[in-house]
Structure formats: C-alpha cells, structure tokens
mmCIF file of C-alpha atoms in Angstrom:
data_model
loop_
_atom_site.group_PDB
_atom_site.id
_atom_site.type_symbol
_atom_site.label_atom_id
_atom_site.label_comp_id
_atom_site.label_asym_id
_atom_site.label_seq_id
_atom_site.Cartn_x
_atom_site.Cartn_y
_atom_site.Cartn_z
ATOM 1 C CA MET A 25 -69.472 41.631 34.253
ATOM 2 C CA ALA A 26 -70.684 45.181 33.833
ATOM 3 C CA THR A 27 -68.655 47.712 31.909
ATOM 4 C CA MET A 28 -66.044 49.693 33.791
ATOM 5 C CA GLU A 29 -68.272 52.768 33.575
ATOM 6 C CA ASN A 30 -71.038 51.020 35.495
ATOM 7 C CA LEU A 31 -68.580 49.673 38.046
ATOM 8 C CA TYR A 32 -66.838 52.866 39.077
ATOM 9 C CA ARG A 33 -69.223 55.707 38.287
ATOM 10 C CA ASN A 34 -71.563 56.765 41.053
ATOM 11 C CA PRO A 35 -75.055 56.382 39.555
ATOM 12 C CA THR A 36 -76.403 59.133 41.831
ATOM 13 C CA SER A 37 -73.601 61.621 41.105
ATOM 14 C CA SER A 38 -74.598 65.109 39.988
ATOM 15 C CA ILE A 39 -71.187 65.657 38.366
ATOM 16 C CA THR A 40 -70.978 65.631 34.567
ATOM 17 C CA TYR A 41 -68.763 62.908 33.039
ATOM 18 C CA HIS A 42 -66.719 63.376 29.878
ATOM 19 C CA HIS A 43 -64.958 61.138 27.365
ATOM 20 C CA ASP A 44 -63.028 63.962 25.673
ATOM 21 C CA THR A 45 -61.681 67.408 26.535
ATOM 22 C CA TYR A 46 -64.319 70.024 27.407
ATOM 23 C CA PRO A 47 -64.537 73.813 27.909
ATOM 24 C CA TYR A 48 -63.271 74.046 31.498
ATOM 25 C CA ILE A 49 -59.966 72.326 30.610
ATOM 26 C CA SER A 50 -59.778 73.531 27.004
ATOM 27 C CA PRO A 51 -56.197 74.069 25.746
ATOM 28 C CA SER A 52 -57.182 77.543 24.484
ATOM 29 C CA LYS A 53 -58.010 78.525 28.064
ATOM 30 C CA PHE A 54 -54.481 77.820 29.298
ATOM 31 C CA ALA A 55 -52.426 78.694 26.209
ATOM 32 C CA GLY A 56 -49.223 80.376 27.376
ATOM 33 C CA SER A 57 -50.244 80.209 31.048
ATOM 34 C CA LEU A 58 -47.244 78.046 31.996
ATOM 35 C CA LYS A 59 -44.568 80.096 30.266
ATOM 36 C CA ASN A 60 -41.254 79.913 32.168
ATOM 37 C CA LYS A 61 -42.443 76.810 34.035
ATOM 38 C CA VAL A 62 -40.348 73.635 33.808
ATOM 39 C CA VAL A 63 -42.268 70.368 33.581
ATOM 40 C CA LEU A 64 -40.788 66.904 34.096
ATOM 41 C CA ILE A 65 -42.904 64.021 32.796
ATOM 42 C CA THR A 66 -41.966 60.384 33.372
ATOM 43 C CA GLY A 67 -43.240 57.796 30.916
ATOM 44 C CA ALA A 68 -43.475 60.544 28.309
ATOM 45 C CA GLY A 69 -42.674 58.500 25.209
ATOM 46 C CA ARG A 70 -46.099 57.147 24.348
ATOM 47 C CA GLY A 71 -49.797 57.237 25.109
ATOM 48 C CA ILE A 72 -50.892 59.453 27.999
ATOM 49 C CA GLY A 73 -47.333 60.627 28.681
ATOM 50 C CA ARG A 74 -46.798 61.793 25.124
ATOM 51 C CA ALA A 75 -50.163 63.577 25.010
ATOM 52 C CA THR A 76 -49.356 65.221 28.346
ATOM 53 C CA ALA A 77 -45.980 66.462 27.128
ATOM 54 C CA LEU A 78 -47.577 68.054 24.060
ATOM 55 C CA ALA A 79 -50.337 69.630 26.174
ATOM 56 C CA PHE A 80 -47.899 71.239 28.619
ATOM 57 C CA ALA A 81 -45.808 72.535 25.735
ATOM 58 C CA ALA A 82 -48.951 74.086 24.217
ATOM 59 C CA ALA A 83 -49.504 75.826 27.560
ATOM 60 C CA GLY A 84 -46.039 77.356 27.259
ATOM 61 C CA GLY A 85 -44.101 75.042 29.545
ATOM 62 C CA SER A 86 -40.531 73.877 28.980
ATOM 63 C CA VAL A 87 -40.868 70.105 28.963
ATOM 64 C CA ALA A 88 -38.401 67.417 30.017
ATOM 65 C CA CYS A 89 -39.594 64.133 28.539
ATOM 66 C CA MET A 90 -38.324 60.984 30.234
ATOM 67 C CA ALA A 91 -38.949 57.417 29.100
ATOM 68 C CA ARG A 92 -37.141 54.108 28.692
ATOM 69 C CA THR A 93 -37.171 54.006 24.877
ATOM 70 C CA ARG A 94 -34.841 56.530 23.265
ATOM 71 C CA SER A 95 -36.593 56.692 19.888
ATOM 72 C CA ASP A 96 -39.967 57.421 21.512
ATOM 73 C CA VAL A 97 -38.846 60.151 23.881
ATOM 74 C CA GLU A 98 -36.630 61.853 21.314
ATOM 75 C CA ALA A 99 -39.535 61.929 18.859
ATOM 76 C CA VAL A 100 -41.768 63.658 21.421
ATOM 77 C CA ALA A 101 -39.122 66.249 22.297
ATOM 78 C CA LYS A 102 -38.504 66.939 18.608
ATOM 79 C CA GLU A 103 -42.228 67.392 17.957
ATOM 80 C CA ILE A 104 -42.459 69.876 20.823
ATOM 81 C CA GLU A 105 -39.528 71.898 19.537
ATOM 82 C CA GLN A 106 -40.859 71.964 15.963
ATOM 83 C CA ASN A 107 -44.621 72.273 16.411
ATOM 84 C CA ARG A 108 -45.204 73.726 19.866
ATOM 85 C CA HIS A 109 -42.268 76.166 19.781
ATOM 86 C CA SER A 110 -41.403 75.322 23.374
ATOM 87 C CA ARG A 111 -38.111 74.154 24.822
ATOM 88 C CA SER A 112 -37.860 70.415 25.364
ATOM 89 C CA ILE A 113 -35.277 67.781 26.162
ATOM 90 C CA ALA A 114 -35.383 63.993 25.918
ATOM 91 C CA ILE A 115 -34.020 61.888 28.768
ATOM 92 C CA VAL A 116 -33.678 58.112 28.626
ATOM 93 C CA GLY A 117 -34.129 56.352 31.930
ATOM 94 C CA ASN A 118 -36.053 53.947 34.135
ATOM 95 C CA VAL A 119 -37.761 55.322 37.249
ATOM 96 C CA THR A 120 -36.699 52.238 39.232
ATOM 97 C CA ASP A 121 -33.013 52.895 38.612
ATOM 98 C CA PRO A 122 -31.638 54.203 41.935
ATOM 99 C CA GLU A 123 -29.360 56.601 40.044
ATOM 100 C CA ALA A 124 -32.130 57.989 37.840
ATOM 101 C CA PRO A 125 -33.700 60.704 40.040
ATOM 102 C CA SER A 126 -30.486 62.606 40.757
ATOM 103 C CA ARG A 127 -29.174 62.150 37.209
ATOM 104 C CA VAL A 128 -32.428 63.264 35.598
ATOM 105 C CA LEU A 129 -32.858 66.262 37.896
ATOM 106 C CA LYS A 130 -29.308 67.414 37.161
ATOM 107 C CA GLU A 131 -29.918 67.181 33.422
ATOM 108 C CA VAL A 132 -33.225 69.041 33.650
ATOM 109 C CA GLU A 133 -31.803 71.820 35.820
ATOM 110 C CA THR A 134 -28.770 72.223 33.565
ATOM 111 C CA ASN A 135 -30.801 72.502 30.366
ATOM 112 C CA LEU A 136 -34.154 73.963 31.412
ATOM 113 C CA GLY A 137 -34.000 75.005 35.059
ATOM 114 C CA PRO A 138 -35.446 73.671 38.326
ATOM 115 C CA VAL A 139 -38.600 71.560 38.077
ATOM 116 C CA ASP A 140 -41.832 73.444 38.788
ATOM 117 C CA ILE A 141 -44.246 70.653 37.829
ATOM 118 C CA LEU A 142 -43.662 66.909 38.177
ATOM 119 C CA ILE A 143 -45.969 64.467 36.381
ATOM 120 C CA ASN A 144 -45.400 60.934 37.664
ATOM 121 C CA ASN A 145 -46.878 59.088 34.717
ATOM 122 C CA ALA A 146 -44.510 56.116 34.298
ATOM 123 C CA GLY A 147 -46.368 52.925 35.039
ATOM 124 C CA ILE A 148 -46.815 49.279 34.126
ATOM 125 C CA SER A 149 -49.673 46.901 34.762
ATOM 126 C CA ARG A 150 -50.239 43.175 35.219
ATOM 127 C CA ILE A 151 -53.431 41.223 34.545
ATOM 128 C CA SER A 152 -53.334 37.839 36.246
ATOM 129 C CA ASP A 153 -54.779 35.839 39.076
ATOM 130 C CA ILE A 154 -52.321 34.974 41.842
ATOM 131 C CA GLU A 155 -52.568 31.197 41.304
ATOM 132 C CA HIS A 156 -51.167 31.367 37.786
ATOM 133 C CA GLU A 157 -48.568 34.030 38.501
ATOM 134 C CA LYS A 158 -45.529 31.759 38.268
ATOM 135 C CA ASP A 159 -42.982 34.552 38.466
ATOM 136 C CA MET A 160 -43.901 36.880 41.323
ATOM 137 C CA LEU A 161 -41.138 39.260 40.250
ATOM 138 C CA LYS A 162 -43.584 40.493 37.615
ATOM 139 C CA ALA A 163 -45.928 41.602 40.383
ATOM 140 C CA TRP A 164 -43.078 43.237 42.297
ATOM 141 C CA ASP A 165 -42.030 45.087 39.135
ATOM 142 C CA VAL A 166 -45.497 46.641 38.982
ATOM 143 C CA ILE A 167 -45.180 47.876 42.562
ATOM 144 C CA ASP A 168 -41.618 49.088 41.961
ATOM 145 C CA VAL A 169 -42.488 51.196 38.932
ATOM 146 C CA ASN A 170 -45.816 52.588 40.114
ATOM 147 C CA MET A 171 -44.959 53.248 43.749
ATOM 148 C CA ARG A 172 -41.239 53.160 44.507
ATOM 149 C CA GLY A 173 -40.212 54.951 41.323
ATOM 150 C CA THR A 174 -42.802 57.665 41.872
ATOM 151 C CA LEU A 175 -41.753 58.309 45.473
ATOM 152 C CA ALA A 176 -38.106 58.475 44.420
ATOM 153 C CA PHE A 177 -38.806 61.278 41.941
ATOM 154 C CA ILE A 178 -40.982 63.165 44.408
ATOM 155 C CA HIS A 179 -38.139 62.987 46.931
ATOM 156 C CA ALA A 180 -35.705 64.271 44.304
ATOM 157 C CA VAL A 181 -37.676 67.386 43.290
ATOM 158 C CA LEU A 182 -38.779 68.286 46.811
ATOM 159 C CA PRO A 183 -35.718 70.255 48.088
ATOM 160 C CA SER A 184 -35.836 72.734 45.209
ATOM 161 C CA MET A 185 -39.602 73.140 45.456
ATOM 162 C CA ILE A 186 -39.384 73.762 49.206
ATOM 163 C CA LEU A 187 -36.611 76.298 48.659
ATOM 164 C CA ARG A 188 -38.739 78.190 46.128
ATOM 165 C CA LYS A 189 -41.980 77.630 48.121
ATOM 166 C CA SER A 190 -43.733 76.535 44.969
ATOM 167 C CA GLY A 191 -44.473 73.331 43.107
ATOM 168 C CA CYS A 192 -47.073 71.032 41.608
ATOM 169 C CA ILE A 193 -46.930 67.234 41.737
ATOM 170 C CA ILE A 194 -49.398 65.076 39.824
ATOM 171 C CA ASN A 195 -49.373 61.344 40.528
ATOM 172 C CA VAL A 196 -51.108 59.289 37.861
ATOM 173 C CA VAL A 197 -53.124 56.609 39.655
ATOM 174 C CA SER A 198 -56.124 54.499 38.658
ATOM 175 C CA VAL A 199 -59.782 54.022 39.411
ATOM 176 C CA LEU A 200 -58.870 50.356 39.926
ATOM 177 C CA ALA A 201 -57.459 51.384 43.303
ATOM 178 C CA THR A 202 -60.924 52.512 44.421
ATOM 179 C CA ILE A 203 -62.931 49.408 43.470
ATOM 180 C CA SER A 204 -62.409 45.682 43.972
ATOM 181 C CA LEU A 205 -61.774 43.834 40.718
ATOM 182 C CA PRO A 206 -59.987 40.502 40.336
ATOM 183 C CA TYR A 207 -56.746 40.013 38.387
ATOM 184 C CA PHE A 208 -55.155 43.389 39.262
ATOM 185 C CA SER A 209 -53.799 42.692 42.757
ATOM 186 C CA ALA A 210 -50.339 44.215 42.231
ATOM 187 C CA TYR A 211 -51.450 47.162 40.112
ATOM 188 C CA SER A 212 -54.436 48.101 42.246
ATOM 189 C CA SER A 213 -52.379 47.799 45.425
ATOM 190 C CA ALA A 214 -49.619 50.046 44.075
ATOM 191 C CA LYS A 215 -52.054 52.710 42.914
ATOM 192 C CA ALA A 216 -53.996 52.580 46.184
ATOM 193 C CA ALA A 217 -50.736 53.082 48.063
ATOM 194 C CA LEU A 218 -49.934 56.068 45.868
ATOM 195 C CA ILE A 219 -53.337 57.652 46.496
ATOM 196 C CA ARG A 220 -52.854 57.253 50.244
ATOM 197 C CA ALA A 221 -49.313 58.633 49.983
ATOM 198 C CA THR A 222 -50.669 61.675 48.119
ATOM 199 C CA HIS A 223 -53.174 62.338 50.919
ATOM 200 C CA ILE A 224 -50.387 62.202 53.498
ATOM 201 C CA MET A 225 -47.763 64.087 51.521
ATOM 202 C CA ASP A 226 -50.178 66.961 51.006
ATOM 203 C CA MET A 227 -50.165 67.504 54.779
ATOM 204 C CA GLU A 228 -46.379 67.862 54.595
ATOM 205 C CA PHE A 229 -46.063 69.733 51.290
ATOM 206 C CA ARG A 230 -48.877 72.269 51.304
ATOM 207 C CA PRO A 231 -47.321 74.465 54.032
ATOM 208 C CA HIS A 232 -44.385 74.885 51.621
ATOM 209 C CA GLY A 233 -46.628 76.059 48.774
ATOM 210 C CA ILE A 234 -46.493 72.673 47.015
ATOM 211 C CA TYR A 235 -49.751 71.192 45.749
ATOM 212 C CA SER A 236 -50.231 67.554 44.836
ATOM 213 C CA TYR A 237 -52.943 65.452 43.223
ATOM 214 C CA ALA A 238 -53.637 61.746 42.625
ATOM 215 C CA VAL A 239 -55.400 61.535 39.276
ATOM 216 C CA HIS A 240 -57.119 58.691 37.473
ATOM 217 C CA PRO A 241 -56.356 59.573 33.849
ATOM 218 C CA CYS A 242 -58.957 57.840 31.696
ATOM 219 C CA MET A 243 -60.125 54.607 30.133
ATOM 220 C CA CYS A 244 -58.453 54.988 26.767
ATOM 221 C CA ALA A 245 -57.795 52.410 24.065
ATOM 222 C CA ASP A 246 -54.810 54.463 22.885
ATOM 223 C CA SER A 247 -53.004 54.143 26.224
ATOM 224 C CA THR A 248 -49.969 51.841 26.094
ATOM 225 C CA LEU A 249 -50.197 50.873 29.774
ATOM 226 C CA GLY A 250 -51.746 47.475 29.116
ATOM 227 C CA GLN A 251 -49.277 46.361 26.453
ATOM 228 C CA GLY A 252 -47.691 43.102 27.616
ATOM 229 C CA ALA A 253 -49.638 43.192 30.885
ATOM 230 C CA LEU A 254 -51.767 40.107 30.323
ATOM 231 C CA ASN A 255 -50.567 36.799 31.792
ATOM 232 C CA VAL A 256 -51.239 34.540 28.806
ATOM 233 C CA GLU A 257 -51.320 31.382 30.936
ATOM 234 C CA ALA A 258 -53.988 32.853 33.202
ATOM 235 C CA HIS A 259 -55.963 33.984 30.175
ATOM 236 C CA GLU A 260 -55.906 30.467 28.742
ATOM 237 C CA LYS A 261 -56.743 28.634 31.969
ATOM 238 C CA VAL A 262 -59.091 30.960 33.850
ATOM 239 C CA ASP A 263 -62.521 31.579 32.345
ATOM 240 C CA GLY A 264 -62.926 34.660 34.512
ATOM 241 C CA VAL A 265 -59.860 36.314 32.960
ATOM 242 C CA LYS A 266 -61.173 35.645 29.453
ATOM 243 C CA GLN A 267 -64.547 37.130 30.329
ATOM 244 C CA PHE A 268 -62.922 40.083 32.045
ATOM 245 C CA MET A 269 -60.902 40.980 28.962
ATOM 246 C CA LYS A 270 -63.982 40.598 26.791
ATOM 247 C CA ASP A 271 -65.928 43.022 28.992
ATOM 248 C CA PHE A 272 -63.027 45.393 29.664
ATOM 249 C CA VAL A 273 -62.173 46.443 26.109
ATOM 250 C CA PRO A 274 -65.540 48.110 25.277
ATOM 251 C CA SER A 275 -65.056 50.400 28.280
ATOM 252 C CA MET A 276 -62.042 52.081 26.709
ATOM 253 C CA LYS A 277 -63.822 55.114 25.263
ATOM 254 C CA ASP A 278 -61.837 58.137 26.427
ATOM 255 C CA THR A 279 -59.383 60.247 24.433
ATOM 256 C CA LEU A 280 -55.799 60.974 25.446
ATOM 257 C CA ALA A 281 -56.619 64.687 25.441
ATOM 258 C CA LEU A 282 -58.891 64.212 28.461
ATOM 259 C CA PRO A 283 -56.153 63.426 31.016
ATOM 260 C CA ALA A 284 -53.528 65.599 29.303
ATOM 261 C CA ASP A 285 -55.707 68.714 29.445
ATOM 262 C CA THR A 286 -56.827 67.853 32.985
ATOM 263 C CA PHE A 287 -53.199 67.754 34.162
ATOM 264 C CA VAL A 288 -52.521 71.150 32.588
ATOM 265 C CA ALA A 289 -55.617 72.613 34.248
ATOM 266 C CA LEU A 290 -54.560 71.300 37.664
ATOM 267 C CA ALA A 291 -51.129 72.880 37.250
ATOM 268 C CA ALA A 292 -52.321 76.182 35.764
ATOM 269 C CA ASP A 293 -55.654 76.941 37.444
ATOM 270 C CA PRO A 294 -55.252 78.554 40.902
ATOM 271 C CA GLU A 295 -58.652 77.147 41.895
ATOM 272 C CA ALA A 296 -57.286 73.595 41.638
ATOM 273 C CA LYS A 297 -55.501 74.057 44.969
ATOM 274 C CA HIS A 298 -58.821 73.402 46.695
ATOM 275 C CA MET A 299 -58.428 69.723 45.702
ATOM 276 C CA SER A 300 -54.776 69.367 46.678
ATOM 277 C CA GLY A 301 -54.072 66.018 48.289
ATOM 278 C CA LYS A 302 -57.238 64.490 46.875
ATOM 279 C CA TYR A 303 -58.003 61.744 44.371
ATOM 280 C CA LEU A 304 -59.476 63.064 41.117
ATOM 281 C CA ASP A 305 -61.078 61.365 38.133
ATOM 282 C CA SER A 306 -60.240 63.048 34.813
ATOM 283 C CA SER A 307 -63.600 62.069 33.378
ATOM 284 C CA GLN A 308 -65.436 64.136 36.008
ATOM 285 C CA ASP A 309 -66.000 67.781 35.121
ATOM 286 C CA LEU A 310 -63.212 69.594 36.975
ATOM 287 C CA GLY A 311 -65.053 72.887 37.110
ATOM 288 C CA GLU A 312 -68.034 71.298 38.826
ATOM 289 C CA VAL A 313 -65.813 69.480 41.323
ATOM 290 C CA LEU A 314 -63.885 72.658 42.147
ATOM 291 C CA ARG A 315 -67.065 74.635 42.719
ATOM 292 C CA GLU A 316 -67.976 72.190 45.464
ATOM 293 C CA ALA A 317 -64.414 72.033 46.813
ATOM 294 C CA LYS A 318 -64.318 75.826 47.203
ATOM 295 C CA LYS A 319 -67.102 75.578 49.790
ATOM 296 C CA GLY A 320 -64.522 74.152 52.194
ATOM 297 C CA PRO A 321 -65.843 72.702 55.470
ATOM 298 C CA GLU A 322 -69.406 73.582 54.459
ATOM 299 C CA GLY A 323 -69.272 71.580 51.226
ATOM 300 C CA ARG A 324 -69.987 67.919 50.675
ATOM 301 C CA ILE A 325 -66.390 67.076 49.782
ATOM 302 C CA GLU A 326 -65.078 67.951 53.235
ATOM 303 C CA LYS A 327 -68.183 67.013 55.199
ATOM 304 C CA GLU A 328 -68.410 63.531 53.689
ATOM 305 C CA GLY A 329 -64.694 62.910 53.181
ATOM 306 C CA LEU A 330 -65.114 62.529 49.425
ATOM 307 C CA TYR A 331 -62.208 62.016 46.992
ATOM 308 C CA THR A 332 -60.138 60.286 49.680
ATOM 309 C CA LEU A 333 -59.185 56.651 50.000
ATOM 310 C CA LYS A 334 -60.705 55.286 53.203
ATOM 311 C CA VAL A 335 -62.369 52.316 54.869
ATOM 312 C CA ASP A 336 -65.818 52.983 56.269
ATOM 313 C CA THR A 337 -66.693 51.101 59.449
ATOM 314 C CA LEU A 338 -69.643 50.889 61.796
#
C-alpha cells in the first residue's frame, strides 16, 4: 500500500503542501486578532485539541477547554492562564451526553461570554474490518462522537450566533472521508457525513453571518485520536490490517501546529469566508487556496465543484 500522502494528494495539484506551520498562517500574523472573542473547543485536553487551545489563546481569544479527562483539560486551561495571559476555563464533559451542550454553553457564557468560535474537535476512531468487529457498539460510538456530538454542539451555539449575526464553526473531519480505504468504515462514514452536513449548514448559516468549515487537520504522530482505536483481533487475524498499520505509521509527518494555526487563520482572516461551507486540508497552503476561491464563479473551485464531497456520474 502506498503512503497516505500518495493516496490522498492530487499529483497534478499546483497548491503547495506543508508539514508544519508556514507564513500565511503564522501565529505572529494573528497575535491579538481574536481579543474579546470566546472560543469553545471540544476534545481540548490532548493532541490537536490542546494545540488548538494554545493557538487561540495566543491570538487573544478567551478559551473554554472541554474534554472528558479532568486532569488533561485543567492542565491546558492552567497553561493558557499562566503562559498565554488569556482567560480560560476547563470543562469536563462528553459530547455524546445529551445534557452536555446546554450545561457547557451555560458555563461558558457565565464565565467568558457567548461563544463566537466553536471548534468541534472531539473525536474517536476505530480500525477494524467488519467481519471481526464483534461488538458493533464500538462502531456506533465512533459515529455518535464524531457526528451526533458535533451536531448537538452546533445546535446549542446557533441561537446566540444568529442573534448576534456572527459566528465561526470549524468541524474537524478527515481526509479518510474523501478516499476509499479499508478498516475505517465507521470513522470514514461519520466524517463524510459531517463534511456533507457542513456543506448544507453553510446554506442555512451564512445568511446569518455565520461561517463554517470542514477541515482535515493533519497526519500527525502526536495526535491522540488513534489511541485504543485498533481492533487487536482484526490485527492478529487479517494480514491486510497488519500491512495497513505498517504502511500507515510512516505517513504521520505533520506537526500539531499545522492544524492549530490553520484553525486560527480560518477564524481570524476575513478572506477565509470565501471557503465557507467547503472541505479544507490543513496541509494545503491556505493563502493559495483562498486566492483561487476569491475568483468566485470564474475560478476553478466554483467551476469544477472542488472542495466539496460529491459523487461524479456519467
């Protein structure tokens, strides 16, 4: 099997690809640009979520960090308060808890104010073929966290954003939703559904001044998404799963700063609105993508229906 880079990168693309942060999304460019903005980040305790929380704090945002593990999320909030000199609170919760959205929003509004930017980062994965998936609840859990939990938090922040005619929603998705790979049926399906939902919600939200994006974060070895995701039985019994894992690991080359700084740029850069409702890949140079997006109906993005999830037919 080829590396992930060869599988999902368009070999004829003219867009520059990155493995680390780069000038267009540089933290120095957006330092202080989100002052007085309130940011809610789910899955903020580790990995991409933690890096994202620190990046938004560096941009001046007041950050509400939510995660399931108290020690993790409290450590992030403390680091923000001490080193980024921004306001931050830690909230313990699970996005699939039906009570969580209203409870979390109340806590954020009481302590920081209404949410201006929502980063739906909480997610879990599962690596298994269907045959050896003995407990299908594990697959349903993946769909619950990645799709149902995300929609619940979008629904919760929407009334306030509509009232203020302003808001930014970033849904963390995956390139695995755009290509066909075995052993990720639940995860890829959930992320594909979220990309499609983002396309549709943009039609509803943009008239209210709310901009939304579905963003593939990165291929990063420091991400905690894959921890506990592998079905050990499938790995032992299916040669394809063993080979997949052997080929997959070398593809994890990106830094956590790449998605974190991309998210900040999407929230802070007025030009980003040209890609609202679209799928974005953090490893693609955002400045180059936006230059094409600004061409509107005359540009390739609109003419060819790029950065949208679709099925091409005859």
